[in-house]
Amino acid sequence: MAPKINGVGVSGEDTRICVVMVGLPARGKSFIAQKAQRYLKWLSVPAKTFNVGNYRRHDAPQPTAEFFDTTNAEGERTRRAAAEAAVADMLRWFKSGGVIGILDATNSTKERRKWVIDRVQSEGVDVLFVESKCDDEELIMANIRDVKTTSPDYKGQDPEKAALDFRERIRNYEKVYKSINADGDEDDLTYLKIMNVGKQVIINRIRDYLQSRIVYYLMNLHIRPRSVWLSRHGESMLNLEGRIGGDAGLSHRGEEYALKLPQLVLDSVGSDRPLTVWTSTLKRTISTARHLPKHYNQLQWKALDELDAGVCDGLTYQEINDIYPEDFQARDEDKYNYRYRGGESYRDVVIRLEPIIMELERSEDILIISHQAVIRCIYAYFMQKTQEESPWVPVPLHTLMKLTPRAYGTELQTYKANIQAVSTWRGKGSTARHEDPVPEGGL
Amino acid sequence: MSGRLFHSGRIAIVMVGLPARGKTHICVSMARYLQWLGVKTRIFHLGDYRRATVGEGGQVPQDYFYPNASPASVILRQKILKKCREDIYAWLNHENGQVAIYDAVNPTASGRRSLAKEFAKHDVQTLFIESYVDDEEILKENARNVKISSPDFHGMDPDEAASHYLQRIQTKIPVFETMEEESELNYVKMTNAGQRFFYNNVSFNYLSHRIVFYLTNLHVKFRTTFFVRAGNATEEDSFKADAPLCEEGRAYATKVCETLIAHREEERQERIARGGVDVPLRPLTVWTSTRLRTIETADPFKEKGFKVRQRSQMSQINPGVCERMSERVIRATWPDEVVKHELDPYHHRYPRAESYHDLAVRLEPIILELEGEQNDLLIIAHESVLRVLYGYLMHCSTRDIPKLKFPRDEIIEIIPAAYQNEAKRIHITGVDPKMVPGSPEDIRIPVPGSPGSSPMAGGLGSPAVPMDLPTTSRPPEKVVNTAKEMVADKVADED
């Protein structure tokens, strides 16, 4: 797992953190857990979620609300056993190199939280509680209908009945639920409390940088509906020659794409609500954005510039293979970690894109016009692509992608401009100037 | 571009809190961070206006801060407030200011509400930052650190002076409402110097969010940061080559390691000699960039068991098209760019190159991590990176940052102090004078104020020693920073 020439990104080497979710059901805990895990893995921090509900389902696949009544001894025992199994698995996972384990359960009583602390801290793992608190009944019911009625607990049941049963289940939790430090005697805990989807936030005793990174990321999340649009620049003069990098202008067909982009975006957005446009600082993305409507706010980010190919900048793949045959091969063997001499690796690009991802999470509708490698990295973040896959993802020219985050994952739509362009995708080992992507695994 | 960065509009950061709550420390740190990010920021201390109004040696009336103050006091108070606000608006409206930090007690909820309304009328968003302290120890520590230099407490036992001082605040400002349930305001309430934060509606724009994250990482810890250049490489003048250290460079790396270890040990002995407790040295972590020469310069530390981490964000400034070009060639090839560069060496970007401002934005996560770091830190990096990091820690103006010099025969030590960090230079003996000066792989364009293209010319804000000093027996030496003046009279002020 140790990369050959790179550092280990942002991970604090010695810290191991158990992120313990806290909150009543239907407060978006799993949503938060899932996002945090995706973000951390994207940054190469080993992260894994342990969902207590999944452990419980072994013993009680489709329980009714009564099962969750705290006076139901049998239910109580089963749920306790599930929590123990999840924590035991997590501790084993830490021993095998895990860095951030996320315990996804309600953990809604002081006793349960105390138990988790005792269990986890004795193994030298720090505990960070993350509570999602929400009193907005409408938001809660919307969440129940969207997510919970499709849960395995209610498979094959009438959705309306399922929703009611689930509301009942929550009431059982409400009886014993204690928000963190509500009584003032949990002041020693390290915690993040997010109230009403980020309107108010409390953080308490955050100790190190990695903790503050997670906290900051989670503070940026919101659930207002929005989409992110991604496009590469129009075909450039260097694309025509099959040369990488450079700072060339658009080809004739690239110009055509720039002219067509406003309509393509309008069709995809479906209304004239304005987008914020982010480009790189290179000519080809700025040119591609220049016909977009005037009321779209445009911003240039240096961090969106193409992966720096160092000494190989401006060469064709054939030339790279001729001049630096060992590098050419090394790159194909581990494209994610390979850093061009005097340039960057995909891993480096991910690290420099991290502030962009933070800002993306905080923002609403954004259109990003950037470059192949950069879009691959952003795409990998949203679509959970592994480091083996992401550097090979085909991102064709003259195509607009729309990514819409949903409760469990991201929805992708693509819009072709139907303007011809060369393909800049390259298969492993190939030095072809232009080559069509292999059909499977495409966008 | 709007001239104001990040299209974030104008923000008034309004401080809330009684004296001795560390407000000034927060103001100064925040201003330093924002200015370094390129945001035009200015602090307005209400206390300055009060002093200016009542005159030298004058006193405000006894009931000045009372809720039921006499009409005369109320009128005086309003006059002082008005003058301060007018200056804030004038600066925001006519001097293209972006973030105004308004440093005052702002003790009542109603006062804060009307303040936010007033700013909104001027199209300025308000972010309140309260520093609330209920921990007696922290209160006393704050009072001891900054306030007892006042002549009133001359010769008094520090603890006693601190209690007196705190009592005096209590009498002077009897009513203070901490921020609670002010749900229509954007605010951060920081309790006990960062132990807890409460945020209400703080995510209104990009800048407000950066500010919040910065505050979260800001902590007052005694921890030292060292800077040193990488040794020289086999292919010195190429950015792209990423060459390894040459023989000489390796010898240099060993010297750096020996010098720093000896220096730390010496300081420890001095502390003991001064009657201090023999506490073990704080652990030292080494950060390098991912460039070979910096990694290899850290090798002697690694061999001694120090933790070395690579940070890809710390790569040197990218020279773009100027790679391997001499100054003459650059002037001939890019005459227009050279003119632009000379006008604004901090923000100007050669084709495909990075500006210093680009570099600062790239290094921002490093700054935040640096603020959160608990160990002592040695940063081995290219001169351009050291300039930007040093510029942040020492509050240098963006005009001066591109001119800072880091000769190879010095380790720079940055020591945190109340409002302004201090820097010391530790001389490394026996470094070949040939390899001492600035980086040859730097963009070789002279910046205004430095005659010719000689890398030896020191700029105004240079941390470097005058080069004519004998280099054999230079003792560690303090670098005084002018930015301290910003709060100079604030230190003795009791607000």
PDB file of C-alpha atoms in Angstrom, chain A residues 132-287:
ATOM      1  CA  SER A 132     -26.872  15.008  14.020  1.00  0.00           C
ATOM      2  CA  LYS A 133     -29.786  16.659  15.792  1.00  0.00           C
ATOM      3  CA  CYS A 134     -32.904  17.752  13.985  1.00  0.00           C
ATOM      4  CA  ASP A 135     -36.299  18.917  15.248  1.00  0.00           C
ATOM      5  CA  ASP A 136     -37.800  19.746  11.883  1.00  0.00           C
ATOM      6  CA  GLU A 137     -40.617  17.195  11.604  1.00  0.00           C
ATOM      7  CA  GLU A 138     -40.989  17.768   7.866  1.00  0.00           C
ATOM      8  CA  LEU A 139     -37.326  17.041   7.176  1.00  0.00           C
ATOM      9  CA  ILE A 140     -37.549  13.911   9.288  1.00  0.00           C
ATOM     10  CA  MET A 141     -40.617  12.535   7.501  1.00  0.00           C
ATOM     11  CA  ALA A 142     -39.060  13.338   4.112  1.00  0.00           C
ATOM     12  CA  ASN A 143     -35.983  11.393   5.118  1.00  0.00           C
ATOM     13  CA  ILE A 144     -38.113   8.461   6.315  1.00  0.00           C
ATOM     14  CA  ARG A 145     -40.032   8.278   3.052  1.00  0.00           C
ATOM     15  CA  ASP A 146     -36.919   8.708   0.873  1.00  0.00           C
ATOM     16  CA  VAL A 147     -34.599   6.352   2.593  1.00  0.00           C
ATOM     17  CA  LYS A 148     -36.033   4.243   5.328  1.00  0.00           C
ATOM     18  CA  THR A 149     -38.984   2.618   3.614  1.00  0.00           C
ATOM     19  CA  THR A 150     -36.574   1.184   1.052  1.00  0.00           C
ATOM     20  CA  SER A 151     -34.386  -0.215   3.842  1.00  0.00           C
ATOM     21  CA  PRO A 152     -33.961  -4.009   4.038  1.00  0.00           C
ATOM     22  CA  ASP A 153     -35.976  -3.912   7.282  1.00  0.00           C
ATOM     23  CA  TYR A 154     -39.102  -3.145   5.293  1.00  0.00           C
ATOM     24  CA  LYS A 155     -38.454  -5.114   2.156  1.00  0.00           C
ATOM     25  CA  GLY A 156     -41.721  -6.108   0.500  1.00  0.00           C
ATOM     26  CA  GLN A 157     -43.903  -4.065   2.838  1.00  0.00           C
ATOM     27  CA  ASP A 158     -46.404  -1.304   2.143  1.00  0.00           C
ATOM     28  CA  PRO A 159     -44.400   1.958   2.145  1.00  0.00           C
ATOM     29  CA  GLU A 160     -47.031   3.981   4.008  1.00  0.00           C
ATOM     30  CA  LYS A 161     -47.287   1.352   6.742  1.00  0.00           C
ATOM     31  CA  ALA A 162     -43.518   1.081   6.842  1.00  0.00           C
ATOM     32  CA  ALA A 163     -43.182   4.842   7.321  1.00  0.00           C
ATOM     33  CA  LEU A 164     -45.605   4.774  10.230  1.00  0.00           C
ATOM     34  CA  ASP A 165     -43.861   1.819  11.836  1.00  0.00           C
ATOM     35  CA  PHE A 166     -40.565   3.624  11.453  1.00  0.00           C
ATOM     36  CA  ARG A 167     -41.935   6.775  13.091  1.00  0.00           C
ATOM     37  CA  GLU A 168     -43.041   4.526  15.960  1.00  0.00           C
ATOM     38  CA  ARG A 169     -39.584   3.019  16.165  1.00  0.00           C
ATOM     39  CA  ILE A 170     -38.122   6.527  16.495  1.00  0.00           C
ATOM     40  CA  ARG A 171     -40.498   7.254  19.384  1.00  0.00           C
ATOM     41  CA  ASN A 172     -38.988   4.358  21.280  1.00  0.00           C
ATOM     42  CA  TYR A 173     -35.566   5.871  20.836  1.00  0.00           C
ATOM     43  CA  GLU A 174     -36.841   9.310  21.781  1.00  0.00           C
ATOM     44  CA  LYS A 175     -37.770   7.976  25.226  1.00  0.00           C
ATOM     45  CA  VAL A 176     -34.142   7.380  26.123  1.00  0.00           C
ATOM     46  CA  TYR A 177     -32.322   9.749  23.742  1.00  0.00           C
ATOM     47  CA  LYS A 178     -29.934  12.169  25.364  1.00  0.00           C
ATOM     48  CA  SER A 179     -28.170  14.711  23.163  1.00  0.00           C
ATOM     49  CA  ILE A 180     -24.420  14.881  23.882  1.00  0.00           C
ATOM     50  CA  ASN A 181     -23.627  16.951  26.946  1.00  0.00           C
ATOM     51  CA  ALA A 182     -27.301  17.898  27.367  1.00  0.00           C
ATOM     52  CA  ASP A 183     -26.857  17.406  31.110  1.00  0.00           C
ATOM     53  CA  GLY A 184     -23.494  19.152  31.147  1.00  0.00           C
ATOM     54  CA  ASP A 185     -21.639  16.059  32.343  1.00  0.00           C
ATOM     55  CA  GLU A 186     -20.170  15.017  28.994  1.00  0.00           C
ATOM     56  CA  ASP A 187     -18.001  18.080  28.630  1.00  0.00           C
ATOM     57  CA  ASP A 188     -14.870  15.931  28.441  1.00  0.00           C
ATOM     58  CA  LEU A 189     -15.915  14.286  25.186  1.00  0.00           C
ATOM     59  CA  THR A 190     -14.538  15.302  21.831  1.00  0.00           C
ATOM     60  CA  TYR A 191     -17.582  15.975  19.733  1.00  0.00           C
ATOM     61  CA  LEU A 192     -19.211  17.681  16.807  1.00  0.00           C
ATOM     62  CA  LYS A 193     -22.904  18.424  17.072  1.00  0.00           C
ATOM     63  CA  ILE A 194     -24.708  19.461  13.913  1.00  0.00           C
ATOM     64  CA  MET A 195     -28.158  20.922  14.522  1.00  0.00           C
ATOM     65  CA  ASN A 196     -30.875  21.348  11.917  1.00  0.00           C
ATOM     66  CA  VAL A 197     -28.631  20.431   9.017  1.00  0.00           C
ATOM     67  CA  GLY A 198     -25.789  22.762   9.812  1.00  0.00           C
ATOM     68  CA  LYS A 199     -27.645  25.873  10.898  1.00  0.00           C
ATOM     69  CA  GLN A 200     -26.012  25.568  14.290  1.00  0.00           C
ATOM     70  CA  VAL A 201     -22.881  23.613  15.044  1.00  0.00           C
ATOM     71  CA  ILE A 202     -20.998  22.921  18.265  1.00  0.00           C
ATOM     72  CA  ILE A 203     -17.528  21.497  18.403  1.00  0.00           C
ATOM     73  CA  ASN A 204     -15.913  20.510  21.650  1.00  0.00           C
ATOM     74  CA  ARG A 205     -12.328  19.593  22.474  1.00  0.00           C
ATOM     75  CA  ILE A 206     -11.109  18.891  18.978  1.00  0.00           C
ATOM     76  CA  ARG A 207      -7.553  17.783  19.472  1.00  0.00           C
ATOM     77  CA  ASP A 208      -5.572  17.317  16.321  1.00  0.00           C
ATOM     78  CA  TYR A 209      -5.475  18.316  12.700  1.00  0.00           C
ATOM     79  CA  LEU A 210      -7.034  15.156  11.311  1.00  0.00           C
ATOM     80  CA  GLN A 211      -9.994  15.558  13.660  1.00  0.00           C
ATOM     81  CA  SER A 212     -10.386  19.172  12.650  1.00  0.00           C
ATOM     82  CA  ARG A 213     -10.262  18.174   8.996  1.00  0.00           C
ATOM     83  CA  ILE A 214     -13.117  15.716   9.436  1.00  0.00           C
ATOM     84  CA  VAL A 215     -15.084  18.235  11.447  1.00  0.00           C
ATOM     85  CA  TYR A 216     -14.538  20.958   8.891  1.00  0.00           C
ATOM     86  CA  TYR A 217     -15.596  18.664   6.068  1.00  0.00           C
ATOM     87  CA  LEU A 218     -18.769  17.646   7.867  1.00  0.00           C
ATOM     88  CA  MET A 219     -19.584  21.271   8.654  1.00  0.00           C
ATOM     89  CA  ASN A 220     -19.497  21.976   4.932  1.00  0.00           C
ATOM     90  CA  LEU A 221     -22.085  19.355   3.996  1.00  0.00           C
ATOM     91  CA  HIS A 222     -25.591  20.446   3.219  1.00  0.00           C
ATOM     92  CA  ILE A 223     -28.624  18.670   1.826  1.00  0.00           C
ATOM     93  CA  ARG A 224     -30.126  21.379  -0.332  1.00  0.00           C
ATOM     94  CA  PRO A 225     -30.747  19.900  -3.774  1.00  0.00           C
ATOM     95  CA  ARG A 226     -28.038  20.747  -6.251  1.00  0.00           C
ATOM     96  CA  SER A 227     -25.885  19.400  -9.057  1.00  0.00           C
ATOM     97  CA  VAL A 228     -22.315  19.708 -10.226  1.00  0.00           C
ATOM     98  CA  TRP A 229     -21.587  19.890 -13.949  1.00  0.00           C
ATOM     99  CA  LEU A 230     -18.228  18.815 -15.335  1.00  0.00           C
ATOM    100  CA  SER A 231     -16.817  19.449 -18.764  1.00  0.00           C
ATOM    101  CA  ARG A 232     -13.398  19.326 -20.304  1.00  0.00           C
ATOM    102  CA  HIS A 233     -12.262  22.270 -22.415  1.00  0.00           C
ATOM    103  CA  GLY A 234     -13.050  22.150 -26.131  1.00  0.00           C
ATOM    104  CA  GLU A 235     -10.597  20.279 -28.334  1.00  0.00           C
ATOM    105  CA  SER A 236      -7.243  22.085 -28.324  1.00  0.00           C
ATOM    106  CA  MET A 237      -4.580  22.442 -30.981  1.00  0.00           C
ATOM    107  CA  LEU A 238      -2.292  20.153 -28.985  1.00  0.00           C
ATOM    108  CA  ASN A 239      -5.082  17.551 -28.642  1.00  0.00           C
ATOM    109  CA  LEU A 240      -5.084  17.357 -32.459  1.00  0.00           C
ATOM    110  CA  GLU A 241      -1.401  16.464 -32.427  1.00  0.00           C
ATOM    111  CA  GLY A 242      -1.785  14.042 -29.540  1.00  0.00           C
ATOM    112  CA  ARG A 243       0.490  16.111 -27.300  1.00  0.00           C
ATOM    113  CA  ILE A 244      -0.073  16.330 -23.560  1.00  0.00           C
ATOM    114  CA  GLY A 245      -0.061  19.434 -21.373  1.00  0.00           C
ATOM    115  CA  GLY A 246       0.839  22.774 -22.858  1.00  0.00           C
ATOM    116  CA  ASP A 247      -1.269  25.893 -22.927  1.00  0.00           C
ATOM    117  CA  ALA A 248      -2.712  25.837 -26.428  1.00  0.00           C
ATOM    118  CA  GLY A 249      -5.800  27.545 -27.786  1.00  0.00           C
ATOM    119  CA  LEU A 250      -8.871  25.747 -29.087  1.00  0.00           C
ATOM    120  CA  SER A 251      -9.070  23.991 -32.434  1.00  0.00           C
ATOM    121  CA  HIS A 252     -11.801  24.923 -34.880  1.00  0.00           C
ATOM    122  CA  ARG A 253     -13.990  22.132 -33.449  1.00  0.00           C
ATOM    123  CA  GLY A 254     -13.093  23.203 -29.913  1.00  0.00           C
ATOM    124  CA  GLU A 255     -14.413  26.673 -30.723  1.00  0.00           C
ATOM    125  CA  GLU A 256     -17.607  25.084 -31.971  1.00  0.00           C
ATOM    126  CA  TYR A 257     -18.011  23.310 -28.638  1.00  0.00           C
ATOM    127  CA  ALA A 258     -17.486  26.585 -26.758  1.00  0.00           C
ATOM    128  CA  LEU A 259     -20.296  28.103 -28.837  1.00  0.00           C
ATOM    129  CA  LYS A 260     -22.604  25.178 -28.209  1.00  0.00           C
ATOM    130  CA  LEU A 261     -21.872  24.818 -24.492  1.00  0.00           C
ATOM    131  CA  PRO A 262     -24.379  27.481 -23.305  1.00  0.00           C
ATOM    132  CA  GLN A 263     -27.279  25.619 -24.956  1.00  0.00           C
ATOM    133  CA  LEU A 264     -26.021  22.254 -23.694  1.00  0.00           C
ATOM    134  CA  VAL A 265     -25.899  23.631 -20.159  1.00  0.00           C
ATOM    135  CA  LEU A 266     -29.303  25.267 -20.470  1.00  0.00           C
ATOM    136  CA  ASP A 267     -30.847  21.973 -21.651  1.00  0.00           C
ATOM    137  CA  SER A 268     -29.304  20.144 -18.735  1.00  0.00           C
ATOM    138  CA  VAL A 269     -30.193  22.697 -16.061  1.00  0.00           C
ATOM    139  CA  GLY A 270     -33.708  22.942 -17.447  1.00  0.00           C
ATOM    140  CA  SER A 271     -34.213  26.528 -16.343  1.00  0.00           C
ATOM    141  CA  ASP A 272     -32.338  29.805 -16.499  1.00  0.00           C
ATOM    142  CA  ARG A 273     -31.165  29.673 -12.895  1.00  0.00           C
ATOM    143  CA  PRO A 274     -27.557  30.812 -13.028  1.00  0.00           C
ATOM    144  CA  LEU A 275     -24.601  28.525 -12.359  1.00  0.00           C
ATOM    145  CA  THR A 276     -21.261  29.515 -10.955  1.00  0.00           C
ATOM    146  CA  VAL A 277     -18.523  28.582 -13.416  1.00  0.00           C
ATOM    147  CA  TRP A 278     -15.080  27.495 -12.308  1.00  0.00           C
ATOM    148  CA  THR A 279     -12.296  27.208 -14.864  1.00  0.00           C
ATOM    149  CA  SER A 280      -8.577  26.594 -14.636  1.00  0.00           C
ATOM    150  CA  THR A 281      -6.120  29.364 -15.443  1.00  0.00           C
ATOM    151  CA  LEU A 282      -5.205  27.818 -18.806  1.00  0.00           C
ATOM    152  CA  LYS A 283      -6.337  29.328 -22.103  1.00  0.00           C
ATOM    153  CA  ARG A 284      -8.329  26.348 -23.310  1.00  0.00           C
ATOM    154  CA  THR A 285     -10.752  26.278 -20.371  1.00  0.00           C
ATOM    155  CA  ILE A 286     -11.174  30.050 -20.236  1.00  0.00           C
ATOM    156  CA  SER A 287     -11.914  30.094 -23.985  1.00  0.00           C
TER     157      SER A 287
END
